[in-house]
Structure formats: C-alpha cells, structure tokens
Tab-separated table of C-alpha atoms and ligand atoms in Angstrom:
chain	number	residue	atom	x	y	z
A	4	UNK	CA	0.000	0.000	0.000
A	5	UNK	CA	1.319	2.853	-1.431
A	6	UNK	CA	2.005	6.116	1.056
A	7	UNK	CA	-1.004	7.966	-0.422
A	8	UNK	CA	-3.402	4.932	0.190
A	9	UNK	CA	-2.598	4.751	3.665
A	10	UNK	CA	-3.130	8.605	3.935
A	11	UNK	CA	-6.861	8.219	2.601
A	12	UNK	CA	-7.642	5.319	4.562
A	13	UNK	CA	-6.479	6.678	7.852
A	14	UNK	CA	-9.672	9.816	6.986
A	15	UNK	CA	-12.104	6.645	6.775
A	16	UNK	CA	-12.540	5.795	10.334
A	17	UNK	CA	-15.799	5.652	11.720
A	18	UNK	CA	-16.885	8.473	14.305
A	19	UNK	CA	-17.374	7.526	17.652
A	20	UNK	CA	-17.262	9.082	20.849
A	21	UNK	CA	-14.661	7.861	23.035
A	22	UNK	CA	-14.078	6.889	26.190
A	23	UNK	CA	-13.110	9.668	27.550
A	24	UNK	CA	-16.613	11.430	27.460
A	25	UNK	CA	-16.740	12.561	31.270
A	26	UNK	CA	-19.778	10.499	31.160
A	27	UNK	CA	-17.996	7.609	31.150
A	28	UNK	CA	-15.883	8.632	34.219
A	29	UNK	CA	-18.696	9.099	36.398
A	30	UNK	CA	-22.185	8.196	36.432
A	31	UNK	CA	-22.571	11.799	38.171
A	32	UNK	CA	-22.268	13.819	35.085
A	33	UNK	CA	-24.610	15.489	33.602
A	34	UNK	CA	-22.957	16.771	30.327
A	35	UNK	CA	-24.912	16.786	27.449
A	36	UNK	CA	-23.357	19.386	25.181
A	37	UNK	CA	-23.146	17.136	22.140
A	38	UNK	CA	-27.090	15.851	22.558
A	39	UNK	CA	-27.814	19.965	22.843
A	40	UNK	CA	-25.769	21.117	20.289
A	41	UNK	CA	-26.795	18.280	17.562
A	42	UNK	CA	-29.858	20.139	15.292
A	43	UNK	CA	-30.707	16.333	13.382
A	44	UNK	CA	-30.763	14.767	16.727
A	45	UNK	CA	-28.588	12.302	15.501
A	46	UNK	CA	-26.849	12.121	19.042
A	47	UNK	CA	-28.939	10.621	22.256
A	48	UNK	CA	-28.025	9.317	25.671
A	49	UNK	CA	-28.518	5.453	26.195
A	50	UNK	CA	-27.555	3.604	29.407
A	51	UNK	CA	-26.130	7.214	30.532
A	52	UNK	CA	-23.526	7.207	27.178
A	53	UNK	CA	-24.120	9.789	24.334
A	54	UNK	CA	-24.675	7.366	20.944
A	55	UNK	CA	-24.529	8.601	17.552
A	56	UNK	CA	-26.296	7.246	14.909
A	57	UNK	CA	-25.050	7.197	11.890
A	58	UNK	CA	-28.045	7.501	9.732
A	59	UNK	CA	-29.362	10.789	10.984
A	60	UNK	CA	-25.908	12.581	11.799
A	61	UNK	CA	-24.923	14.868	8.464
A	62	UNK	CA	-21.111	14.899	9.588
A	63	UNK	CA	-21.729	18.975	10.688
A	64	UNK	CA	-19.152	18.463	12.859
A	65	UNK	CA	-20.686	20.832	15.819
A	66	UNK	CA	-20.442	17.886	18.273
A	67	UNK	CA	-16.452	17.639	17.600
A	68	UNK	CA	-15.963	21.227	18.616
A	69	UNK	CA	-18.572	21.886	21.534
A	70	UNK	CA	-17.465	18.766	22.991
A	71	UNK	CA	-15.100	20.169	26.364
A	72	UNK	CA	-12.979	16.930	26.346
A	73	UNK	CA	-12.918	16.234	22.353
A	74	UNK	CA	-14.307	12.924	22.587
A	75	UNK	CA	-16.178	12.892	19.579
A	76	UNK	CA	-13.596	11.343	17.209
A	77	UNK	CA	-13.840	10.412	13.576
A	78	UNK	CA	-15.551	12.910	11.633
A	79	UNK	CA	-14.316	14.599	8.915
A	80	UNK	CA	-17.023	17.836	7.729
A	81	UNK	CA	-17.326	20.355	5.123
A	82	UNK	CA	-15.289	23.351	5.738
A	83	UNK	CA	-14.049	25.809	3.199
A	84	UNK	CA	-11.293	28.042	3.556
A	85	UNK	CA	-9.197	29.906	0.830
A	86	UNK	CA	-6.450	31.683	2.156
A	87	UNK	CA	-6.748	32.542	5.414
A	88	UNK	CA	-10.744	32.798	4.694
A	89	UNK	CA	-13.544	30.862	5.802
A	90	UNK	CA	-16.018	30.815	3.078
A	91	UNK	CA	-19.900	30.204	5.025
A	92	UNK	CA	-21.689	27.352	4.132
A	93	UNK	CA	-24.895	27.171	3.768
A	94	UNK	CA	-25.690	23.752	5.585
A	95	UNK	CA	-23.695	23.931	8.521
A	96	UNK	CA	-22.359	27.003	11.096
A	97	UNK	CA	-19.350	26.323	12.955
A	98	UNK	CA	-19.041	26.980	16.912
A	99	UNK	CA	-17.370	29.709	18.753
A	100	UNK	CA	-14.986	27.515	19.761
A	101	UNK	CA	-14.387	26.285	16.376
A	102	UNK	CA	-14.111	29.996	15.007
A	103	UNK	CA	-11.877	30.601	17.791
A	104	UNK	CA	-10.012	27.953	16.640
A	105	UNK	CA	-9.828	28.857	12.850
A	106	UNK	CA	-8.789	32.460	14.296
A	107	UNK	CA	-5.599	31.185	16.282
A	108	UNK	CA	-4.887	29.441	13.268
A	109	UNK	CA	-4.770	32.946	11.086
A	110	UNK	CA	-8.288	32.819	9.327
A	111	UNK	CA	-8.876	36.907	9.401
A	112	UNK	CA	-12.115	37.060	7.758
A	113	UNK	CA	-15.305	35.058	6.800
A	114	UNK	CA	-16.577	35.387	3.199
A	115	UNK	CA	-20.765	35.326	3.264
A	116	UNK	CA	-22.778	34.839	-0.090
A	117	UNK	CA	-25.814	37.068	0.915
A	118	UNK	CA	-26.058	40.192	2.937
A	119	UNK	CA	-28.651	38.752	5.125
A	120	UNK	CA	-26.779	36.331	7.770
A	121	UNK	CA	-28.487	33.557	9.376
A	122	UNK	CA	-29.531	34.329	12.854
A	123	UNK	CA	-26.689	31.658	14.134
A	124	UNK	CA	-24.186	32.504	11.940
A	125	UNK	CA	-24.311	36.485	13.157
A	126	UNK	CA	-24.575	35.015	16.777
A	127	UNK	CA	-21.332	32.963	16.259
A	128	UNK	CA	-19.569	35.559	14.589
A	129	UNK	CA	-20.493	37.941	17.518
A	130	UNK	CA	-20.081	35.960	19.978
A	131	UNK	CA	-16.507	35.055	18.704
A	132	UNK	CA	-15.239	39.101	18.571
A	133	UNK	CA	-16.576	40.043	21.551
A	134	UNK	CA	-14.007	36.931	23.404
A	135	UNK	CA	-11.525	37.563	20.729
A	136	UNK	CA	-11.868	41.809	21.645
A	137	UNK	CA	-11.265	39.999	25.361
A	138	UNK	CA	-7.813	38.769	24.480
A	139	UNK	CA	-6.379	41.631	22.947
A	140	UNK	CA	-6.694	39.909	19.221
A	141	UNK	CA	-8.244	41.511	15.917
A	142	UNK	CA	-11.805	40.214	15.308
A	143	UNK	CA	-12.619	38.319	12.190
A	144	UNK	CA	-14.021	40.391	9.666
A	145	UNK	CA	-17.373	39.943	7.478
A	146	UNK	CA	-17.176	40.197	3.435
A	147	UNK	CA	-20.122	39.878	1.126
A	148	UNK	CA	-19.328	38.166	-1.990
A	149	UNK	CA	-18.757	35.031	-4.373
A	150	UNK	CA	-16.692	32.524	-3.604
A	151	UNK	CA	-13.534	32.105	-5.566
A	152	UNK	CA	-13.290	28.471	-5.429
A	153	UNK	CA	-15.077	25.715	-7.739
A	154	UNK	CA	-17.695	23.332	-6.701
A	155	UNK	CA	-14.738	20.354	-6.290
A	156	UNK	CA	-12.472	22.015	-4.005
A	157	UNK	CA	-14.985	21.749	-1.243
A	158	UNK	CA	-16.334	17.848	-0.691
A	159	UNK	CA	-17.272	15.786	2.441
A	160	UNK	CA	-15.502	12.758	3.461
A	161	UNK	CA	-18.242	10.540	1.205
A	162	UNK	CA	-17.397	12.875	-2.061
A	163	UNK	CA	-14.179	12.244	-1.297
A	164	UNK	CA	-13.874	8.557	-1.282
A	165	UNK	CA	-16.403	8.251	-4.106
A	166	UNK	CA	-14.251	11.034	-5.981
A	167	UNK	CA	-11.099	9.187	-4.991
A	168	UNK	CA	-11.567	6.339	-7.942
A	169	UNK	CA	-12.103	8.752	-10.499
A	170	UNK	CA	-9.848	11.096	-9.704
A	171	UNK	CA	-7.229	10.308	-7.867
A	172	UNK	CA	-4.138	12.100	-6.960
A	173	UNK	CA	-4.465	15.400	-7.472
A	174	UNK	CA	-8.201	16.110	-6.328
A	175	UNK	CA	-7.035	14.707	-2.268
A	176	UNK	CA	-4.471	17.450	-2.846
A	177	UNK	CA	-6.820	20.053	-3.549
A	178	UNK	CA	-9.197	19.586	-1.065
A	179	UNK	CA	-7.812	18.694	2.376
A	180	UNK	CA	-5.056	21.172	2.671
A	181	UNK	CA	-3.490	19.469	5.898
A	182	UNK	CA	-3.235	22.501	8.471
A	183	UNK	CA	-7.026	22.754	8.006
A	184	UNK	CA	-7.780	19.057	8.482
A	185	UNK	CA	-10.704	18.639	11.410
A	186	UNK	CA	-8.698	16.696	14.277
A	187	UNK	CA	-10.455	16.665	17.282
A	188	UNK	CA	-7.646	17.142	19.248
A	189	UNK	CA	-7.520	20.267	17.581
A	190	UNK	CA	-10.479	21.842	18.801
A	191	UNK	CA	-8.885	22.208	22.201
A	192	UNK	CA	-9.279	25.776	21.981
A	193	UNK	CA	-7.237	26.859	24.901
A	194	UNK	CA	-4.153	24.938	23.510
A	195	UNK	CA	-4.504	28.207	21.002
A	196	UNK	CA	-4.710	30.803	23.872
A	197	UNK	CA	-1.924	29.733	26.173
A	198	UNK	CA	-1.936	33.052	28.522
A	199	UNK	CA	-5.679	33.279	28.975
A	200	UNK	CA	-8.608	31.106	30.419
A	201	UNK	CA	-12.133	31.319	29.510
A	202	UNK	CA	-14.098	30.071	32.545
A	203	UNK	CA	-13.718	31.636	36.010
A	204	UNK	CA	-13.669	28.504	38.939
A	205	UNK	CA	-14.711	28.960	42.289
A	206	UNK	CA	-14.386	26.474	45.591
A	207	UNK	CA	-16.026	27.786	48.282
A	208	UNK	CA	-13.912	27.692	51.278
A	209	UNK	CA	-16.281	26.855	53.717
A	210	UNK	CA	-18.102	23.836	52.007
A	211	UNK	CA	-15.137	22.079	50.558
A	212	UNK	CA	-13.885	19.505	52.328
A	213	UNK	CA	-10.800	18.407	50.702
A	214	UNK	CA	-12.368	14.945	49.527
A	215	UNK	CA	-9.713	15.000	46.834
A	216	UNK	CA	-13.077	14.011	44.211
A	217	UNK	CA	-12.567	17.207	41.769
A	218	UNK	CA	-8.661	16.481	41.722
A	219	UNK	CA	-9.262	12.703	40.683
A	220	UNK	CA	-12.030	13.166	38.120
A	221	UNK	CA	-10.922	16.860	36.332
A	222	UNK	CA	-9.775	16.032	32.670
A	223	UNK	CA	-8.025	19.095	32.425
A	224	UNK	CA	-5.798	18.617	35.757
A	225	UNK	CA	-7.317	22.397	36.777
A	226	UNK	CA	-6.870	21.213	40.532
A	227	UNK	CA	-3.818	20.019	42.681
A	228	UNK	CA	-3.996	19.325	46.107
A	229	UNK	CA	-0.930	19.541	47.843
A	230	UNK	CA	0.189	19.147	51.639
A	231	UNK	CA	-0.705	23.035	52.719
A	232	UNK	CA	-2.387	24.530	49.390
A	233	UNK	CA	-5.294	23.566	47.390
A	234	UNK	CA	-4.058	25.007	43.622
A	235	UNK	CA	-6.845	26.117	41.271
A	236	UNK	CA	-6.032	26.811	37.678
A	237	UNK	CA	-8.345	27.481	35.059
A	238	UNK	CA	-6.199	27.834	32.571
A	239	UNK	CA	-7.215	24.765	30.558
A	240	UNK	CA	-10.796	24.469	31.547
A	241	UNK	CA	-13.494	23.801	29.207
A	242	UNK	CA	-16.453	23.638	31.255
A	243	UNK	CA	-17.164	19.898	31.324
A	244	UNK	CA	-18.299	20.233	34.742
A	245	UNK	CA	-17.439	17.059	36.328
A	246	UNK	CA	-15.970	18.754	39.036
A	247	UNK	CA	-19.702	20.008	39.947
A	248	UNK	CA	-21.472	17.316	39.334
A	249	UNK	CA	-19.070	14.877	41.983
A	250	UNK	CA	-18.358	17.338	44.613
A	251	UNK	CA	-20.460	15.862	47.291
A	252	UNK	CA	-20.655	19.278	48.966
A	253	UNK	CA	-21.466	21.498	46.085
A	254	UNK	CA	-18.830	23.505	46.512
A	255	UNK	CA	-17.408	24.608	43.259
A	256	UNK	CA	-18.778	26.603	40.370
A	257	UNK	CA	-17.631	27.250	36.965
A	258	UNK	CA	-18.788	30.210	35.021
A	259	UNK	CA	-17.872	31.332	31.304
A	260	UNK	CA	-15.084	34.628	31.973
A	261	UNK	CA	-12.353	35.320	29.672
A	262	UNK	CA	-9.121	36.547	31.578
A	263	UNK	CA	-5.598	36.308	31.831
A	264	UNK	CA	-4.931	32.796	33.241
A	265	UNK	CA	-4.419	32.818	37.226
A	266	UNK	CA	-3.599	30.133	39.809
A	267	UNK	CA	-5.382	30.781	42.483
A	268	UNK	CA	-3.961	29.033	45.905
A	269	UNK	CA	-6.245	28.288	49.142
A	270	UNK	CA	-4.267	27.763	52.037
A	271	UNK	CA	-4.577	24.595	54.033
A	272	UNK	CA	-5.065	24.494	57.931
A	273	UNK	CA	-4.204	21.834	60.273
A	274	UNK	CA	-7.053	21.885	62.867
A	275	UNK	CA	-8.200	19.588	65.501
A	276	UNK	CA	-11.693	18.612	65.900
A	277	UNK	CA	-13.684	19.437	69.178
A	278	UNK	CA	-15.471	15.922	69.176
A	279	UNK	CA	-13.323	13.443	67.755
A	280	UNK	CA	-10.205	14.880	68.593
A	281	UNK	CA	-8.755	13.642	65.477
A	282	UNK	CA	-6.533	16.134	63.409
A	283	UNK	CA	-7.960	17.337	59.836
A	284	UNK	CA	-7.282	19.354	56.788
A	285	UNK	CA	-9.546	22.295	55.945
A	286	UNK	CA	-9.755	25.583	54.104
A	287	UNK	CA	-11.333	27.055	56.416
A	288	UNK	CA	-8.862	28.464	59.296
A	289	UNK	CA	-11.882	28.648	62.508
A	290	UNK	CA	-13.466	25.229	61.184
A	291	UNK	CA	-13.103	23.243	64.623
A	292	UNK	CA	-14.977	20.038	63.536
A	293	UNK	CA	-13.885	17.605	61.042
A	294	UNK	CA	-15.969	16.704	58.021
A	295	UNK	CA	-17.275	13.208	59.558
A	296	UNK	CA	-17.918	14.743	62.791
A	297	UNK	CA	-20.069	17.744	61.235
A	298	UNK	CA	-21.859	15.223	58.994
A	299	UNK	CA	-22.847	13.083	61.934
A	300	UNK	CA	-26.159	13.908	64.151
A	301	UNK	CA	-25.240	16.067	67.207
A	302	UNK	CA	-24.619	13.421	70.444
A	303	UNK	CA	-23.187	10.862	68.258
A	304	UNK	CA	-20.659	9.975	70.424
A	305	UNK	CA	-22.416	10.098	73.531
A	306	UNK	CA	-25.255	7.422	72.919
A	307	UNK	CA	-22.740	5.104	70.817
A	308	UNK	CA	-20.965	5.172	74.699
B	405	SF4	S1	-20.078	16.656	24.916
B	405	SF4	FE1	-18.316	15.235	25.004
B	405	SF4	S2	-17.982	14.886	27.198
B	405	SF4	FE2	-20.045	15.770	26.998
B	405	SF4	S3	-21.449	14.009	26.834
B	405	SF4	FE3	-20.915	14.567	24.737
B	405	SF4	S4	-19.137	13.297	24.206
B	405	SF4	FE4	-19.357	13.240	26.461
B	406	SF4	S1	-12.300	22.312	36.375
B	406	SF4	FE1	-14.246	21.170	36.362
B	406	SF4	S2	-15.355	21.983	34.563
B	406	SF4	FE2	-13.205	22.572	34.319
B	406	SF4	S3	-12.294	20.941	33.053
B	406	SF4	FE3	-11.942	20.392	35.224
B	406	SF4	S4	-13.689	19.054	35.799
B	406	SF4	FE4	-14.229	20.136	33.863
C-alpha cells in the first residue's frame, strides 16, 4: 500500500465518541453538550452514554468542537477556507470555539454569499469578537461576496472517497489542505490561547472539604492538592463540569469569563476537631470540627458510649 493509500484510509474511520466522554468517568455527570448542540438529533443518551447514529448525523461536525474533552472522534465535515478565509456554508455554522479555533490558526475574515446572515451565523460571529476583543486579538471580519473556489475544491468525506476512484491524486491534494484538516484534538481551543482562560472557577472555602473528588475526576488537571495549598487553575478548563457534578458538597462553580490565566492558591489548615479529637485538613482556618464529625447527628458519640 502505497504512502497515499494509507493517507486516505487513515480519513475513513468511523466516528465515535470515546471513552473519555466525562460520562464515562462518572455516572454523576450530567454533560450533554453534544445531545444539545446536535440540530438532526442524531446524538442521544442510552444507558447514561451519548450514541450517535449514523443515519441521521450529516457529519456537521458541531459535536467535535462543543465537545469540552474532544471525545467525539472520527468525523471529517465540510469546511471551506481559501487563504486565510472561511467561506460560510450554507448547511452547517461552525461553533465559537471552532471559530476561535480557525482564528488562532490565522483565518482573518469570513466570506458570506448574501447580505442577510443567518440568525446563528451572526450570533457565532459575535459571539466570537466580543471573546476575541477579550484577548487583545483583531476580530474576524465579514465580506459579502462570491466565492472564488469551484464546486470540487470543497467535498465531504463521502465525495471524497467516491471522488477518490475517479480522480485520484491530485483532487485529495486540492481539497484537504493538511493545516485545516478537522482533528479533534484540535479543537482544544485553549491549547490556542496559552496566557488566557475562559471560565472563572470557584471552591467555596467553607463547604469544601478536601475529599480529593474534583482532583481525581478533572480532565483538564485544573486542581492540585498539595500538603498546605489547594491550587486552582483554570487555565485549561473547558467547562465539562465534572468537578460540579461529583463534589459531594457542592462547593465549586464554573462560570464562562475570559481573563488572563491565574492560579489561584487556598491555604490549608491543620485543625483539631472538638469531638473526635482527630486532626484534619480544611480551608477554612476557625473550622473546629472535622468533616465526619459535622456530617454526623449532634450526640453521636455520647449514645454510641
Ligand atoms: S459533549 Fe463530550 S464529554 Fe459531553 S457528553 Fe458529549 S461526548 Fe461526552
Ligand atoms: S475544572 Fe471542572 S469543569 Fe473545568 S475541566 Fe476540570 S472538571 Fe471540567
């Protein structure tokens, strides 16, 4: 098998969604952005999974890039770009985070057939410069026009392999430049932004208990819990919210807020609890009862004497 062949069979593998969706790392999750984000409804939860099915999904591609973890692998959609523009489809409007994306990857402007935008696609667009005014950057700009590229250089994945006998060679040239080629490890979009974060996390002090749950489960490693600090760092968050669906004391919060990226440490305290006696860890310098102690109906102790 020639180098070329192996190229073109390595774009024919069948979409799936991994196993690392966060809802296969805890039966607590509740993230659903693919099902929401899916307008055929080609994606539905089964046995608590997300399952695609193949016969209603149109390969859009909106479930690669709103996914927070990228676990939807496999598909390979229609996207148009001619130097360092994005020419609008009409079928299918990409994500902020996928025009976010496009943007860190130099795509200055998006070229629109009609002067009347689709509702989403002036949502996206507005959405995307008012984050990308945020981090200091240039927005994308808006042009009205014709695009300058013939009906061939833009294909899906089935046009291609069925295009792929006839015409070989040079067409898979034409129409997959690589650095444009959907990965879904690319749509990681704060790989793109390394000096900012786009979600704002909060532990409240008082309610945490330092189970350690939010540091085990987090994808993005956003919490480390050392012997005096608690480390927060929402650099590389994308809003999965695992962490809020396990804590068992519903103590953290995650809300969308673009900013430079900050660590933010929470001292740890060494107390000793007024009941047990024992010797815990908390956030919370005054706390004077430990977290089994304060869960436990007042008098424990006594009557189990
Ligand atoms: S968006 Fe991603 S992480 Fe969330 S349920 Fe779907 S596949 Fe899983
Ligand atoms: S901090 Fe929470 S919401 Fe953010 S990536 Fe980690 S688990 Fe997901």
């Amino acid at each position: 098998m020639g180098m070329m062949d192996k190229w073109v069979e390595s774009l024919d593998y069948q979409f799936h969604i991994s196993d690392s969706c966060v809802r296969s790392k805890s039966p607590w999750s509740t993230c659903n952005q693919c099902v929401k984000c899916c307008h055929v409804e080609a994606i539905t939860l089964g046995n608590h999974l997300p399952i695609i099915d193949a016969e209603k999904c149109v390969e859009c591609g909106n479930c690669m890039a709103v996914c927070p973890i990228q676990a939807v692998e496999g598909i390979f959609p229609k996207r148009t770009i001619v130097r360092n523009q994005l020419v609008a489809g009409e079928a299918f409007v990409p994500t902020v985070n996928e025009l976010l994306v496009f943007h860190a990857k130099g795509i200055t402007s998006i070229l629109f057939h009609s002067k009347v935008l689709q509702e989403t696609w002036k949502h996206h667009v507005q959405e995307t410069n008012r984050i990308l005014v945020q981090l200091g950057k240039s927005p994308l700009l808006t042009q009205i026009g014709i695009s300058p590229i013939e009906k061939n250089e833009s294909v899906s994945r089935r046009d291609l392999f069925s295009l792929w006998g006839k015409e070989g060679k040079s067409l898979i040239k034409q129409v997959t430049p690589a650095q444009w080629r959907f990965n879904h490890a690319n749509l990681d979009v704060a790989r793109y932004y390394p000096d900012y974060q786009f979600f704002d996390i909060v532990v409240e002090q008082e309610k945490c208990t330092l189970c350690r749950a939010c540091e085990a489960l987090c994808p993005k490693k956003c919490y480390t819990i050392g012997d005096d600090s608690f480390e927060v760092s929402a650099h590389s968050c994308s809003d999965c919210k695992l962490c809020v669906d396990v804590c068992p004391e519903k103590a953290i919060t995650i809300r969308p807020h673009v900013s430079k990226a900050v660590s933010k440490k929470h001292e740890m305290y060494s107390n000793t609890c007024v009941v047990c006696k024992d010797s815990f860890q908390t956030l919370s310098k005054l706390d004077n009862k430990c977290p089994i102690c304060t869960k436990r109906k007042a008098g424990y102790l006594k009557s189990k004497a």
